[in-house]
mmCIF file of C-alpha atoms in Angstrom:
data_model
loop_
_atom_site.group_PDB
_atom_site.id
_atom_site.type_symbol
_atom_site.label_atom_id
_atom_site.label_comp_id
_atom_site.label_asym_id
_atom_site.label_seq_id
_atom_site.Cartn_x
_atom_site.Cartn_y
_atom_site.Cartn_z
ATOM 1 C CA SER A 1 49.820 -34.043 -51.612
ATOM 2 C CA GLN A 2 46.218 -35.285 -50.193
ATOM 3 C CA THR A 3 45.939 -38.865 -49.102
ATOM 4 C CA ILE A 4 42.695 -40.746 -47.938
ATOM 5 C CA HIS A 5 42.608 -43.525 -45.125
ATOM 6 C CA GLN A 6 40.049 -45.993 -44.365
ATOM 7 C CA TRP A 7 39.879 -48.659 -41.814
ATOM 8 C CA PRO A 8 39.511 -51.241 -41.032
ATOM 9 C CA ALA A 9 40.390 -53.263 -44.476
ATOM 10 C CA THR A 10 38.157 -55.767 -44.269
ATOM 11 C CA LEU A 11 35.565 -56.399 -41.223
ATOM 12 C CA VAL A 12 33.504 -59.506 -40.842
ATOM 13 C CA GLN A 13 30.340 -58.392 -38.564
ATOM 14 C CA PRO A 14 27.336 -61.050 -37.618
ATOM 15 C CA VAL A 15 23.637 -59.852 -38.406
ATOM 16 C CA GLY A 16 22.275 -57.218 -35.940
ATOM 17 C CA SER A 17 25.912 -56.135 -35.009
ATOM 18 C CA PRO A 18 26.820 -52.949 -34.846
ATOM 19 C CA LEU A 19 29.126 -50.902 -37.665
ATOM 20 C CA SER A 20 32.005 -48.175 -37.720
ATOM 21 C CA LEU A 21 33.701 -47.481 -40.437
ATOM 22 C CA GLU A 22 36.182 -44.522 -40.761
ATOM 23 C CA CYS A 23 37.511 -42.250 -43.336
ATOM 24 C CA THR A 24 40.100 -39.526 -43.036
ATOM 25 C CA VAL A 25 41.646 -37.356 -45.670
ATOM 26 C CA GLU A 26 45.347 -35.322 -45.260
ATOM 27 C CA GLY A 27 46.437 -32.251 -47.253
ATOM 28 C CA THR A 28 43.543 -30.587 -47.657
ATOM 29 C CA SER A 29 41.047 -28.458 -45.972
ATOM 30 C CA ASN A 30 36.995 -28.250 -45.964
ATOM 31 C CA PRO A 31 36.805 -31.241 -48.593
ATOM 32 C CA ASN A 32 33.601 -32.951 -49.429
ATOM 33 C CA LEU A 33 33.514 -36.029 -48.691
ATOM 34 C CA TYR A 34 31.059 -39.474 -49.962
ATOM 35 C CA TRP A 35 30.485 -42.865 -49.023
ATOM 36 C CA TYR A 36 29.804 -45.403 -51.539
ATOM 37 C CA ARG A 37 28.706 -49.077 -51.639
ATOM 38 C CA GLN A 38 29.709 -51.394 -54.275
ATOM 39 C CA ALA A 39 28.043 -54.711 -54.437
ATOM 40 C CA ALA A 40 29.541 -57.857 -55.603
ATOM 41 C CA GLY A 41 29.548 -57.363 -59.318
ATOM 42 C CA ARG A 42 27.547 -54.381 -59.175
ATOM 43 C CA GLY A 43 28.490 -50.363 -59.446
ATOM 44 C CA LEU A 44 28.749 -48.004 -57.208
ATOM 45 C CA GLN A 45 26.006 -46.578 -55.162
ATOM 46 C CA LEU A 46 26.180 -43.268 -53.117
ATOM 47 C CA LEU A 47 25.066 -43.472 -49.922
ATOM 48 C CA PHE A 48 25.783 -39.978 -48.123
ATOM 49 C CA TYR A 49 28.142 -36.782 -48.842
ATOM 50 C CA SER A 50 28.913 -33.965 -46.872
ATOM 51 C CA VAL A 51 29.951 -30.522 -47.408
ATOM 52 C CA GLY A 52 30.936 -29.290 -43.950
ATOM 53 C CA ILE A 53 31.186 -30.399 -40.339
ATOM 54 C CA GLY A 54 27.716 -31.815 -39.340
ATOM 55 C CA GLN A 55 26.371 -31.575 -42.869
ATOM 56 C CA ILE A 56 25.203 -34.811 -44.016
ATOM 57 C CA SER A 57 23.020 -35.582 -47.206
ATOM 58 C CA SER A 58 21.702 -39.124 -47.591
ATOM 59 C CA GLU A 59 21.114 -40.439 -51.187
ATOM 60 C CA VAL A 60 19.219 -44.275 -50.048
ATOM 61 C CA PRO A 61 17.015 -44.723 -47.280
ATOM 62 C CA GLN A 62 18.556 -47.343 -45.371
ATOM 63 C CA ASN A 63 20.039 -48.917 -42.422
ATOM 64 C CA LEU A 64 23.013 -46.922 -42.322
ATOM 65 C CA SER A 65 23.895 -43.664 -40.848
ATOM 66 C CA ALA A 66 26.975 -41.476 -41.489
ATOM 67 C CA SER A 67 28.515 -38.316 -39.716
ATOM 68 C CA ARG A 68 31.141 -35.614 -40.025
ATOM 69 C CA PRO A 69 32.569 -34.781 -36.502
ATOM 70 C CA GLN A 70 35.559 -33.217 -37.932
ATOM 71 C CA ASP A 71 36.541 -31.203 -40.921
ATOM 72 C CA ARG A 72 38.540 -34.194 -42.568
ATOM 73 C CA GLN A 73 36.749 -37.263 -40.884
ATOM 74 C CA PHE A 74 34.098 -38.967 -42.055
ATOM 75 C CA ILE A 75 32.149 -41.952 -40.369
ATOM 76 C CA LEU A 76 29.712 -44.528 -41.566
ATOM 77 C CA SER A 77 27.985 -46.151 -39.047
ATOM 78 C CA SER A 78 24.884 -49.181 -38.195
ATOM 79 C CA LYS A 79 23.109 -50.239 -35.099
ATOM 80 C CA LYS A 80 22.048 -53.341 -36.442
ATOM 81 C CA LEU A 81 23.759 -54.801 -39.635
ATOM 82 C CA LEU A 82 21.487 -56.640 -42.266
ATOM 83 C CA LEU A 83 23.503 -59.490 -44.563
ATOM 84 C CA SER A 84 22.476 -57.183 -47.487
ATOM 85 C CA ASP A 85 25.026 -54.789 -45.993
ATOM 86 C CA SER A 86 27.445 -56.726 -47.190
ATOM 87 C CA GLY A 87 29.729 -55.158 -49.963
ATOM 88 C CA PHE A 88 32.874 -53.069 -50.591
ATOM 89 C CA TYR A 89 32.968 -49.500 -48.973
ATOM 90 C CA LEU A 90 34.526 -46.568 -50.353
ATOM 91 C CA CYS A 91 35.155 -43.093 -49.077
ATOM 92 C CA ALA A 92 35.985 -40.372 -51.544
ATOM 93 C CA TRP A 93 36.731 -36.507 -51.192
ATOM 94 C CA SER A 94 36.735 -33.743 -53.523
ATOM 95 C CA VAL A 95 37.193 -29.825 -53.728
ATOM 96 C CA GLY A 96 34.915 -26.964 -55.182
ATOM 97 C CA SER A 97 31.535 -27.056 -55.662
ATOM 98 C CA GLY A 98 31.748 -27.283 -59.770
ATOM 99 C CA THR A 99 32.115 -30.862 -61.838
ATOM 100 C CA TYR A 100 35.100 -31.687 -60.321
ATOM 101 C CA GLU A 101 36.997 -35.221 -59.788
ATOM 102 C CA GLN A 102 36.533 -37.096 -56.687
ATOM 103 C CA TYR A 103 39.504 -39.241 -55.209
ATOM 104 C CA PHE A 104 38.914 -42.390 -53.814
ATOM 105 C CA GLY A 105 40.111 -44.246 -50.718
ATOM 106 C CA PRO A 106 41.402 -48.003 -50.517
ATOM 107 C CA GLY A 107 38.191 -49.241 -49.214
ATOM 108 C CA THR A 108 36.717 -51.538 -46.671
ATOM 109 C CA ARG A 109 35.671 -55.041 -47.428
ATOM 110 C CA LEU A 110 32.691 -55.868 -45.058
ATOM 111 C CA THR A 111 31.257 -59.549 -44.639
ATOM 112 C CA VAL A 112 28.112 -59.847 -42.745
ATOM 113 C CA THR A 113 27.194 -63.572 -41.467
ATOM 114 C CA ALA B 1 19.209 -35.814 -66.362
ATOM 115 C CA GLN B 2 22.449 -37.235 -66.464
ATOM 116 C CA SER B 3 23.197 -40.652 -67.161
ATOM 117 C CA VAL B 4 26.073 -42.803 -68.949
ATOM 118 C CA THR B 5 25.762 -46.037 -70.475
ATOM 119 C CA GLN B 6 29.168 -48.316 -70.723
ATOM 120 C CA LEU B 7 28.232 -50.819 -73.951
ATOM 121 C CA ASP B 8 30.195 -53.747 -73.147
ATOM 122 C CA SER B 9 29.983 -55.249 -69.271
ATOM 123 C CA HIS B 10 32.993 -57.872 -70.482
ATOM 124 C CA VAL B 11 35.940 -56.619 -73.009
ATOM 125 C CA SER B 12 38.761 -59.277 -73.874
ATOM 126 C CA VAL B 13 41.880 -58.302 -75.835
ATOM 127 C CA SER B 14 45.233 -59.874 -76.420
ATOM 128 C CA GLU B 15 48.533 -58.390 -74.761
ATOM 129 C CA GLY B 16 49.986 -55.529 -77.175
ATOM 130 C CA THR B 17 46.390 -55.301 -79.029
ATOM 131 C CA PRO B 18 44.404 -52.260 -79.036
ATOM 132 C CA VAL B 19 41.610 -51.318 -75.990
ATOM 133 C CA LEU B 20 38.296 -49.954 -76.985
ATOM 134 C CA LEU B 21 35.905 -49.411 -74.163
ATOM 135 C CA ARG B 22 32.785 -47.692 -75.342
ATOM 136 C CA CYS B 23 30.860 -45.157 -73.457
ATOM 137 C CA ASN B 24 28.135 -43.096 -74.261
ATOM 138 C CA TYR B 25 25.991 -40.073 -71.943
ATOM 139 C CA SER B 26 23.314 -37.920 -71.755
ATOM 140 C CA SER B 27 23.390 -34.559 -70.379
ATOM 141 C CA SER B 28 21.194 -31.099 -70.706
ATOM 142 C CA TYR B 29 24.113 -29.307 -70.592
ATOM 143 C CA SER B 30 27.774 -29.397 -71.086
ATOM 144 C CA PRO B 31 29.244 -32.359 -68.760
ATOM 145 C CA SER B 32 32.575 -33.196 -67.081
ATOM 146 C CA LEU B 33 33.687 -36.567 -67.752
ATOM 147 C CA PHE B 34 35.685 -38.995 -66.233
ATOM 148 C CA TRP B 35 37.220 -42.578 -66.815
ATOM 149 C CA TYR B 36 38.320 -44.177 -63.752
ATOM 150 C CA VAL B 37 39.857 -47.632 -63.141
ATOM 151 C CA GLN B 38 39.444 -50.183 -60.229
ATOM 152 C CA HIS B 39 41.832 -53.139 -59.537
ATOM 153 C CA PRO B 40 40.488 -56.000 -57.619
ATOM 154 C CA ASN B 41 39.706 -55.302 -54.192
ATOM 155 C CA LYS B 42 41.361 -51.706 -54.475
ATOM 156 C CA GLY B 43 39.877 -48.106 -54.797
ATOM 157 C CA LEU B 44 39.279 -46.185 -58.178
ATOM 158 C CA GLN B 45 41.901 -44.252 -59.513
ATOM 159 C CA LEU B 46 41.469 -41.299 -62.088
ATOM 160 C CA LEU B 47 42.350 -42.447 -65.358
ATOM 161 C CA LEU B 48 41.655 -39.027 -67.274
ATOM 162 C CA LYS B 49 39.087 -36.212 -67.158
ATOM 163 C CA TYR B 50 37.365 -33.834 -69.524
ATOM 164 C CA THR B 51 36.024 -30.579 -68.814
ATOM 165 C CA SER B 52 35.087 -28.571 -72.216
ATOM 166 C CA ALA B 53 38.745 -27.871 -73.068
ATOM 167 C CA ALA B 54 40.796 -30.304 -75.822
ATOM 168 C CA THR B 55 38.222 -32.835 -76.998
ATOM 169 C CA LEU B 56 41.285 -35.515 -77.170
ATOM 170 C CA VAL B 57 42.260 -36.054 -73.352
ATOM 171 C CA LYS B 58 45.538 -37.946 -72.752
ATOM 172 C CA GLY B 59 45.265 -39.983 -69.207
ATOM 173 C CA ILE B 60 47.759 -41.794 -67.363
ATOM 174 C CA ASN B 61 49.158 -45.498 -68.623
ATOM 175 C CA GLY B 62 48.727 -44.463 -72.202
ATOM 176 C CA PHE B 63 45.023 -44.460 -72.225
ATOM 177 C CA GLU B 64 43.406 -41.410 -73.802
ATOM 178 C CA ALA B 65 39.446 -40.680 -74.839
ATOM 179 C CA GLU B 66 37.756 -38.341 -77.516
ATOM 180 C CA PHE B 67 34.673 -36.385 -76.650
ATOM 181 C CA LYS B 68 32.550 -36.356 -79.422
ATOM 182 C CA LYS B 69 29.438 -33.971 -78.543
ATOM 183 C CA SER B 70 27.445 -34.957 -82.216
ATOM 184 C CA GLU B 71 27.162 -38.758 -80.641
ATOM 185 C CA THR B 72 27.059 -38.074 -77.095
ATOM 186 C CA SER B 73 30.193 -40.377 -76.547
ATOM 187 C CA PHE B 74 33.505 -40.493 -74.555
ATOM 188 C CA HIS B 75 35.101 -43.958 -75.883
ATOM 189 C CA LEU B 76 38.289 -45.128 -73.655
ATOM 190 C CA THR B 77 41.249 -46.138 -75.889
ATOM 191 C CA LYS B 78 45.131 -47.369 -76.125
ATOM 192 C CA PRO B 79 47.346 -48.537 -78.515
ATOM 193 C CA SER B 80 48.695 -51.499 -76.765
ATOM 194 C CA ALA B 81 47.393 -53.505 -74.109
ATOM 195 C CA HIS B 82 49.546 -54.327 -71.020
ATOM 196 C CA MET B 83 48.717 -57.281 -68.334
ATOM 197 C CA SER B 84 48.522 -54.626 -65.843
ATOM 198 C CA ASP B 85 45.439 -53.155 -67.859
ATOM 199 C CA ALA B 86 43.292 -56.269 -66.302
ATOM 200 C CA ALA B 87 40.612 -54.051 -64.141
ATOM 201 C CA GLU B 88 37.270 -52.666 -64.228
ATOM 202 C CA TYR B 89 36.659 -49.129 -65.805
ATOM 203 C CA PHE B 90 34.040 -46.659 -65.415
ATOM 204 C CA CYS B 91 32.582 -44.322 -67.260
ATOM 205 C CA VAL B 92 31.449 -41.244 -65.021
ATOM 206 C CA VAL B 93 29.295 -37.928 -66.236
ATOM 207 C CA SER B 94 29.290 -35.114 -63.371
ATOM 208 C CA ASP B 95 25.767 -34.401 -61.944
ATOM 209 C CA GLN B 96 24.240 -31.171 -62.772
ATOM 210 C CA GLY B 97 23.111 -31.084 -58.695
ATOM 211 C CA GLY B 98 26.472 -30.005 -57.917
ATOM 212 C CA TYR B 99 28.728 -30.609 -54.787
ATOM 213 C CA ASN B 100 30.961 -32.757 -57.284
ATOM 214 C CA LYS B 101 28.476 -35.501 -57.408
ATOM 215 C CA LEU B 102 29.314 -38.206 -59.830
ATOM 216 C CA ILE B 103 27.013 -40.473 -62.004
ATOM 217 C CA PHE B 104 28.798 -43.927 -62.568
ATOM 218 C CA GLY B 105 28.228 -46.701 -65.587
ATOM 219 C CA ALA B 106 27.917 -49.980 -64.812
ATOM 220 C CA GLY B 107 31.509 -50.761 -65.296
ATOM 221 C CA THR B 108 33.621 -52.458 -68.090
ATOM 222 C CA ARG B 109 35.628 -55.448 -67.050
ATOM 223 C CA LEU B 110 38.860 -55.603 -69.499
ATOM 224 C CA ALA B 111 40.514 -59.028 -69.132
ATOM 225 C CA VAL B 112 44.506 -59.021 -71.166
ATOM 226 C CA HIS B 113 45.459 -62.748 -72.470
ATOM 227 C CA PRO B 114 48.835 -63.286 -72.922
#
């Protein structure tokens, strides 16, 4: 069966510090991968998605970037965090290119102080 | 363009009573529709999905939803609420742009009282 991991689970970082969040998927090949942010009391905002190694699409211009160095690894990064980067970050995967469901990881709670 | 509107931001029910979470969608084509649930500080879990087969869709934990094209609705129901059902629920429509991208509603927070 497929599983998705995210780490760390929680993170407290000062403004201006770098960020690296990691997401890995097991049990499937060539998944589509997604990064979302969920701000407090708000819905999900799609940040990036990837359909293959090195293929990244950005949905919202911002302080963050994403990379996919391996087929089942998706990394979210920032060089300098802003207070507004605080939130709950979720990684998800899907397969196929139609209108299929996504499966979500457990999330990372990021607090920028 | 596709969109989804969850008509209630908060719903409160007593344990053992029915649950109704309302969702309307807008789509220029025949969409796929989903309901996800999120417990506090957890990821999202797929409850059920509609993909143009049967209009009444049964999901996990006793939830079901009915696709009504004439009303552009996809309401989520459960006959009897349990305390463990307290969570945030998201109605979701597939994005016509492909890559399995999804468009999320704003969410409905369900509270269940003893």
